Amino acid sequence: MNIKKGDNIKIISGNDRGKTGKVIGAFPKELRITVEGVNIKKKHVRPRAQGRKGELVKMPLPFPASRAMLVCGSCGRPTRAHILPGETKKQRVCRKCGSAV
Ligand SMILES: [Zn+2]
């Protein structure tokens, strides 16, 4: 998985196809990400304390990172990030314009 928190991504499949958003959470172990405004699920919250109302909370749920593509910061196109081999620090590079992302 080469998407990390803070990246801009574009959804390429599923109900939210075509949407773009910022990654707000990455779960590399599960290969899942959460993205602002994508895969929103409504959750009914029961009133916990007396006098409080139950409410409907909308929250983005994690979905498989394979449904998203990284959007390059310099050329603005969705791309597969490529990690340069042989570098000590992992440097992701845009496949299309070659700049670091
Ligand atoms: Zn690029």
mmCIF file with all atom_site columns, C-alpha atoms and ligand atoms in Angstrom:
data_model
loop_
_atom_site.group_PDB
_atom_site.id
_atom_site.type_symbol
_atom_site.label_atom_id
_atom_site.label_alt_id
_atom_site.label_comp_id
_atom_site.label_asym_id
_atom_site.label_entity_id
_atom_site.label_seq_id
_atom_site.pdbx_PDB_ins_code
_atom_site.Cartn_x
_atom_site.Cartn_y
_atom_site.Cartn_z
_atom_site.occupancy
_atom_site.B_iso_or_equiv
_atom_site.pdbx_formal_charge
_atom_site.auth_seq_id
_atom_site.auth_comp_id
_atom_site.auth_asym_id
_atom_site.auth_atom_id
_atom_site.pdbx_PDB_model_num
ATOM   1   C  CA . MET A 1 1   ? 0.000   0.000  0.000   1.00 0.00 ? 1   MET A CA 1
ATOM   2   C  CA . ASN A 1 2   ? 1.537   3.299  -0.961  1.00 0.00 ? 2   ASN A CA 1
ATOM   3   C  CA . ILE A 1 3   ? -1.149  5.646  0.250   1.00 0.00 ? 3   ILE A CA 1
ATOM   4   C  CA . LYS A 1 4   ? -0.642  7.401  3.512   1.00 0.00 ? 4   LYS A CA 1
ATOM   5   C  CA . LYS A 1 5   ? -2.389  9.836  5.778   1.00 0.00 ? 5   LYS A CA 1
ATOM   6   C  CA . GLY A 1 6   ? -2.687  13.319 4.297   1.00 0.00 ? 6   GLY A CA 1
ATOM   7   C  CA . ASP A 1 7   ? -2.587  12.186 0.665   1.00 0.00 ? 7   ASP A CA 1
ATOM   8   C  CA . ASN A 1 8   ? -5.133  13.281 -1.864  1.00 0.00 ? 8   ASN A CA 1
ATOM   9   C  CA . ILE A 1 9   ? -6.739  10.361 -3.587  1.00 0.00 ? 9   ILE A CA 1
ATOM   10  C  CA . LYS A 1 10  ? -9.349  9.608  -6.202  1.00 0.00 ? 10  LYS A CA 1
ATOM   11  C  CA . ILE A 1 11  ? -11.832 6.780  -5.834  1.00 0.00 ? 11  ILE A CA 1
ATOM   12  C  CA . ILE A 1 12  ? -11.775 4.494  -8.828  1.00 0.00 ? 12  ILE A CA 1
ATOM   13  C  CA . SER A 1 13  ? -14.488 1.983  -7.956  1.00 0.00 ? 13  SER A CA 1
ATOM   14  C  CA . GLY A 1 14  ? -17.528 1.477  -5.793  1.00 0.00 ? 14  GLY A CA 1
ATOM   15  C  CA . ASN A 1 15  ? -20.362 3.817  -4.870  1.00 0.00 ? 15  ASN A CA 1
ATOM   16  C  CA . ASP A 1 16  ? -18.076 6.764  -4.370  1.00 0.00 ? 16  ASP A CA 1
ATOM   17  C  CA . ARG A 1 17  ? -16.332 6.336  -7.699  1.00 0.00 ? 17  ARG A CA 1
ATOM   18  C  CA . GLY A 1 18  ? -14.958 9.584  -9.093  1.00 0.00 ? 18  GLY A CA 1
ATOM   19  C  CA . LYS A 1 19  ? -14.823 11.370 -5.764  1.00 0.00 ? 19  LYS A CA 1
ATOM   20  C  CA . THR A 1 20  ? -11.619 12.891 -4.564  1.00 0.00 ? 20  THR A CA 1
ATOM   21  C  CA . GLY A 1 21  ? -10.656 13.485 -0.986  1.00 0.00 ? 21  GLY A CA 1
ATOM   22  C  CA . LYS A 1 22  ? -7.988  13.650 1.620   1.00 0.00 ? 22  LYS A CA 1
ATOM   23  C  CA . VAL A 1 23  ? -6.873  10.548 3.467   1.00 0.00 ? 23  VAL A CA 1
ATOM   24  C  CA . ILE A 1 24  ? -7.625  10.971 7.160   1.00 0.00 ? 24  ILE A CA 1
ATOM   25  C  CA . GLY A 1 25  ? -6.552  7.526  8.265   1.00 0.00 ? 25  GLY A CA 1
ATOM   26  C  CA . ALA A 1 26  ? -4.418  4.703  6.915   1.00 0.00 ? 26  ALA A CA 1
ATOM   27  C  CA . PHE A 1 27  ? -4.400  1.127  8.138   1.00 0.00 ? 27  PHE A CA 1
ATOM   28  C  CA . PRO A 1 28  ? -1.555  -0.624 6.315   1.00 0.00 ? 28  PRO A CA 1
ATOM   29  C  CA . LYS A 1 29  ? -2.150  -3.928 8.075   1.00 0.00 ? 29  LYS A CA 1
ATOM   30  C  CA . GLU A 1 30  ? -5.685  -4.140 6.726   1.00 0.00 ? 30  GLU A CA 1
ATOM   31  C  CA . LEU A 1 31  ? -4.803  -2.322 3.492   1.00 0.00 ? 31  LEU A CA 1
ATOM   32  C  CA . ARG A 1 32  ? -7.600  0.090  4.234   1.00 0.00 ? 32  ARG A CA 1
ATOM   33  C  CA . ILE A 1 33  ? -7.930  3.851  4.331   1.00 0.00 ? 33  ILE A CA 1
ATOM   34  C  CA . THR A 1 34  ? -10.472 6.379  5.509   1.00 0.00 ? 34  THR A CA 1
ATOM   35  C  CA . VAL A 1 35  ? -11.084 9.419  3.361   1.00 0.00 ? 35  VAL A CA 1
ATOM   36  C  CA . GLU A 1 36  ? -12.936 12.631 4.089   1.00 0.00 ? 36  GLU A CA 1
ATOM   37  C  CA . GLY A 1 37  ? -16.448 12.480 2.664   1.00 0.00 ? 37  GLY A CA 1
ATOM   38  C  CA . VAL A 1 38  ? -16.062 8.987  1.217   1.00 0.00 ? 38  VAL A CA 1
ATOM   39  C  CA . ASN A 1 39  ? -17.795 5.807  2.354   1.00 0.00 ? 39  ASN A CA 1
ATOM   40  C  CA . ILE A 1 40  ? -19.919 7.724  4.832   1.00 0.00 ? 40  ILE A CA 1
ATOM   41  C  CA . LYS A 1 41  ? -22.047 5.550  7.033   1.00 0.00 ? 41  LYS A CA 1
ATOM   42  C  CA . LYS A 1 42  ? -24.742 6.762  9.351   1.00 0.00 ? 42  LYS A CA 1
ATOM   43  C  CA . LYS A 1 43  ? -24.594 5.493  12.825  1.00 0.00 ? 43  LYS A CA 1
ATOM   44  C  CA . HIS A 1 44  ? -27.390 5.779  15.305  1.00 0.00 ? 44  HIS A CA 1
ATOM   45  C  CA . VAL A 1 45  ? -26.098 6.635  18.708  1.00 0.00 ? 45  VAL A CA 1
ATOM   46  C  CA . ARG A 1 46  ? -28.274 5.727  21.638  1.00 0.00 ? 46  ARG A CA 1
ATOM   47  C  CA . PRO A 1 47  ? -28.729 8.239  24.394  1.00 0.00 ? 47  PRO A CA 1
ATOM   48  C  CA . ARG A 1 48  ? -26.261 7.348  27.097  1.00 0.00 ? 48  ARG A CA 1
ATOM   49  C  CA . ALA A 1 49  ? -27.045 9.797  29.844  1.00 0.00 ? 49  ALA A CA 1
ATOM   50  C  CA . GLN A 1 50  ? -30.531 10.788 30.911  1.00 0.00 ? 50  GLN A CA 1
ATOM   51  C  CA . GLY A 1 51  ? -31.754 13.922 29.218  1.00 0.00 ? 51  GLY A CA 1
ATOM   52  C  CA . ARG A 1 52  ? -29.465 13.376 26.250  1.00 0.00 ? 52  ARG A CA 1
ATOM   53  C  CA . LYS A 1 53  ? -30.872 12.660 22.863  1.00 0.00 ? 53  LYS A CA 1
ATOM   54  C  CA . GLY A 1 54  ? -29.894 9.813  20.646  1.00 0.00 ? 54  GLY A CA 1
ATOM   55  C  CA . GLU A 1 55  ? -28.452 11.085 17.427  1.00 0.00 ? 55  GLU A CA 1
ATOM   56  C  CA . LEU A 1 56  ? -27.432 10.163 13.942  1.00 0.00 ? 56  LEU A CA 1
ATOM   57  C  CA . VAL A 1 57  ? -23.688 10.409 13.485  1.00 0.00 ? 57  VAL A CA 1
ATOM   58  C  CA . LYS A 1 58  ? -22.172 10.359 10.041  1.00 0.00 ? 58  LYS A CA 1
ATOM   59  C  CA . MET A 1 59  ? -18.704 8.987  9.879   1.00 0.00 ? 59  MET A CA 1
ATOM   60  C  CA . PRO A 1 60  ? -16.342 7.822  7.150   1.00 0.00 ? 60  PRO A CA 1
ATOM   61  C  CA . LEU A 1 61  ? -15.521 4.129  7.378   1.00 0.00 ? 61  LEU A CA 1
ATOM   62  C  CA . PRO A 1 62  ? -12.319 2.465  6.213   1.00 0.00 ? 62  PRO A CA 1
ATOM   63  C  CA . PHE A 1 63  ? -12.424 0.900  2.757   1.00 0.00 ? 63  PHE A CA 1
ATOM   64  C  CA . PRO A 1 64  ? -9.852  -1.037 0.735   1.00 0.00 ? 64  PRO A CA 1
ATOM   65  C  CA . ALA A 1 65  ? -7.012  1.135  -0.502  1.00 0.00 ? 65  ALA A CA 1
ATOM   66  C  CA . SER A 1 66  ? -7.194  -0.678 -3.828  1.00 0.00 ? 66  SER A CA 1
ATOM   67  C  CA . ARG A 1 67  ? -10.306 1.342  -4.587  1.00 0.00 ? 67  ARG A CA 1
ATOM   68  C  CA . ALA A 1 68  ? -8.339  4.572  -4.468  1.00 0.00 ? 68  ALA A CA 1
ATOM   69  C  CA . MET A 1 69  ? -5.597  6.066  -6.550  1.00 0.00 ? 69  MET A CA 1
ATOM   70  C  CA . LEU A 1 70  ? -3.111  8.621  -5.393  1.00 0.00 ? 70  LEU A CA 1
ATOM   71  C  CA . VAL A 1 71  ? -3.517  12.061 -6.985  1.00 0.00 ? 71  VAL A CA 1
ATOM   72  C  CA . CYS A 1 72  ? -0.196  13.621 -7.880  1.00 0.00 ? 72  CYS A CA 1
ATOM   73  C  CA . GLY A 1 73  ? 0.431   16.963 -6.203  1.00 0.00 ? 73  GLY A CA 1
ATOM   74  C  CA . SER A 1 74  ? 2.302   18.446 -9.125  1.00 0.00 ? 74  SER A CA 1
ATOM   75  C  CA . CYS A 1 75  ? 0.505   17.211 -12.225 1.00 0.00 ? 75  CYS A CA 1
ATOM   76  C  CA . GLY A 1 76  ? -2.881  16.646 -10.592 1.00 0.00 ? 76  GLY A CA 1
ATOM   77  C  CA . ARG A 1 77  ? -3.449  13.330 -12.292 1.00 0.00 ? 77  ARG A CA 1
ATOM   78  C  CA . PRO A 1 78  ? -4.308  10.088 -10.580 1.00 0.00 ? 78  PRO A CA 1
ATOM   79  C  CA . THR A 1 79  ? -1.264  7.899  -10.595 1.00 0.00 ? 79  THR A CA 1
ATOM   80  C  CA . ARG A 1 80  ? 0.292   4.800  -9.216  1.00 0.00 ? 80  ARG A CA 1
ATOM   81  C  CA . ALA A 1 81  ? 3.017   5.865  -6.860  1.00 0.00 ? 81  ALA A CA 1
ATOM   82  C  CA . HIS A 1 82  ? 6.307   4.209  -7.452  1.00 0.00 ? 82  HIS A CA 1
ATOM   83  C  CA . ILE A 1 83  ? 8.912   3.793  -4.772  1.00 0.00 ? 83  ILE A CA 1
ATOM   84  C  CA . LEU A 1 84  ? 12.419  4.339  -6.029  1.00 0.00 ? 84  LEU A CA 1
ATOM   85  C  CA . PRO A 1 85  ? 14.566  1.286  -5.432  1.00 0.00 ? 85  PRO A CA 1
ATOM   86  C  CA . GLY A 1 86  ? 17.857  1.632  -3.635  1.00 0.00 ? 86  GLY A CA 1
ATOM   87  C  CA . GLU A 1 87  ? 16.978  4.717  -1.644  1.00 0.00 ? 87  GLU A CA 1
ATOM   88  C  CA . THR A 1 88  ? 17.410  4.638  2.087   1.00 0.00 ? 88  THR A CA 1
ATOM   89  C  CA . LYS A 1 89  ? 14.438  6.888  2.636   1.00 0.00 ? 89  LYS A CA 1
ATOM   90  C  CA . LYS A 1 90  ? 11.410  5.628  0.763   1.00 0.00 ? 90  LYS A CA 1
ATOM   91  C  CA . GLN A 1 91  ? 10.692  8.181  -1.901  1.00 0.00 ? 91  GLN A CA 1
ATOM   92  C  CA . ARG A 1 92  ? 7.468   7.934  -3.811  1.00 0.00 ? 92  ARG A CA 1
ATOM   93  C  CA . VAL A 1 93  ? 7.538   9.175  -7.352  1.00 0.00 ? 93  VAL A CA 1
ATOM   94  C  CA . CYS A 1 94  ? 4.696   9.936  -9.747  1.00 0.00 ? 94  CYS A CA 1
ATOM   95  C  CA . ARG A 1 95  ? 4.675   7.492  -12.648 1.00 0.00 ? 95  ARG A CA 1
ATOM   96  C  CA . LYS A 1 96  ? 3.409   10.175 -14.994 1.00 0.00 ? 96  LYS A CA 1
ATOM   97  C  CA . CYS A 1 97  ? 5.473   13.276 -14.342 1.00 0.00 ? 97  CYS A CA 1
ATOM   98  C  CA . GLY A 1 98  ? 8.330   11.824 -12.322 1.00 0.00 ? 98  GLY A CA 1
ATOM   99  C  CA . SER A 1 99  ? 8.146   14.257 -9.442  1.00 0.00 ? 99  SER A CA 1
ATOM   100 C  CA . ALA A 1 100 ? 8.148   13.205 -5.837  1.00 0.00 ? 100 ALA A CA 1
ATOM   101 C  CA . VAL A 1 101 ? 4.748   12.844 -4.222  1.00 0.00 ? 101 VAL A CA 1
HETATM 102 ZN ZN . ZN  B 2 .   ? 2.599   13.706 -11.456 1.00 0.00 ? 1   ZN  B ZN 1
#
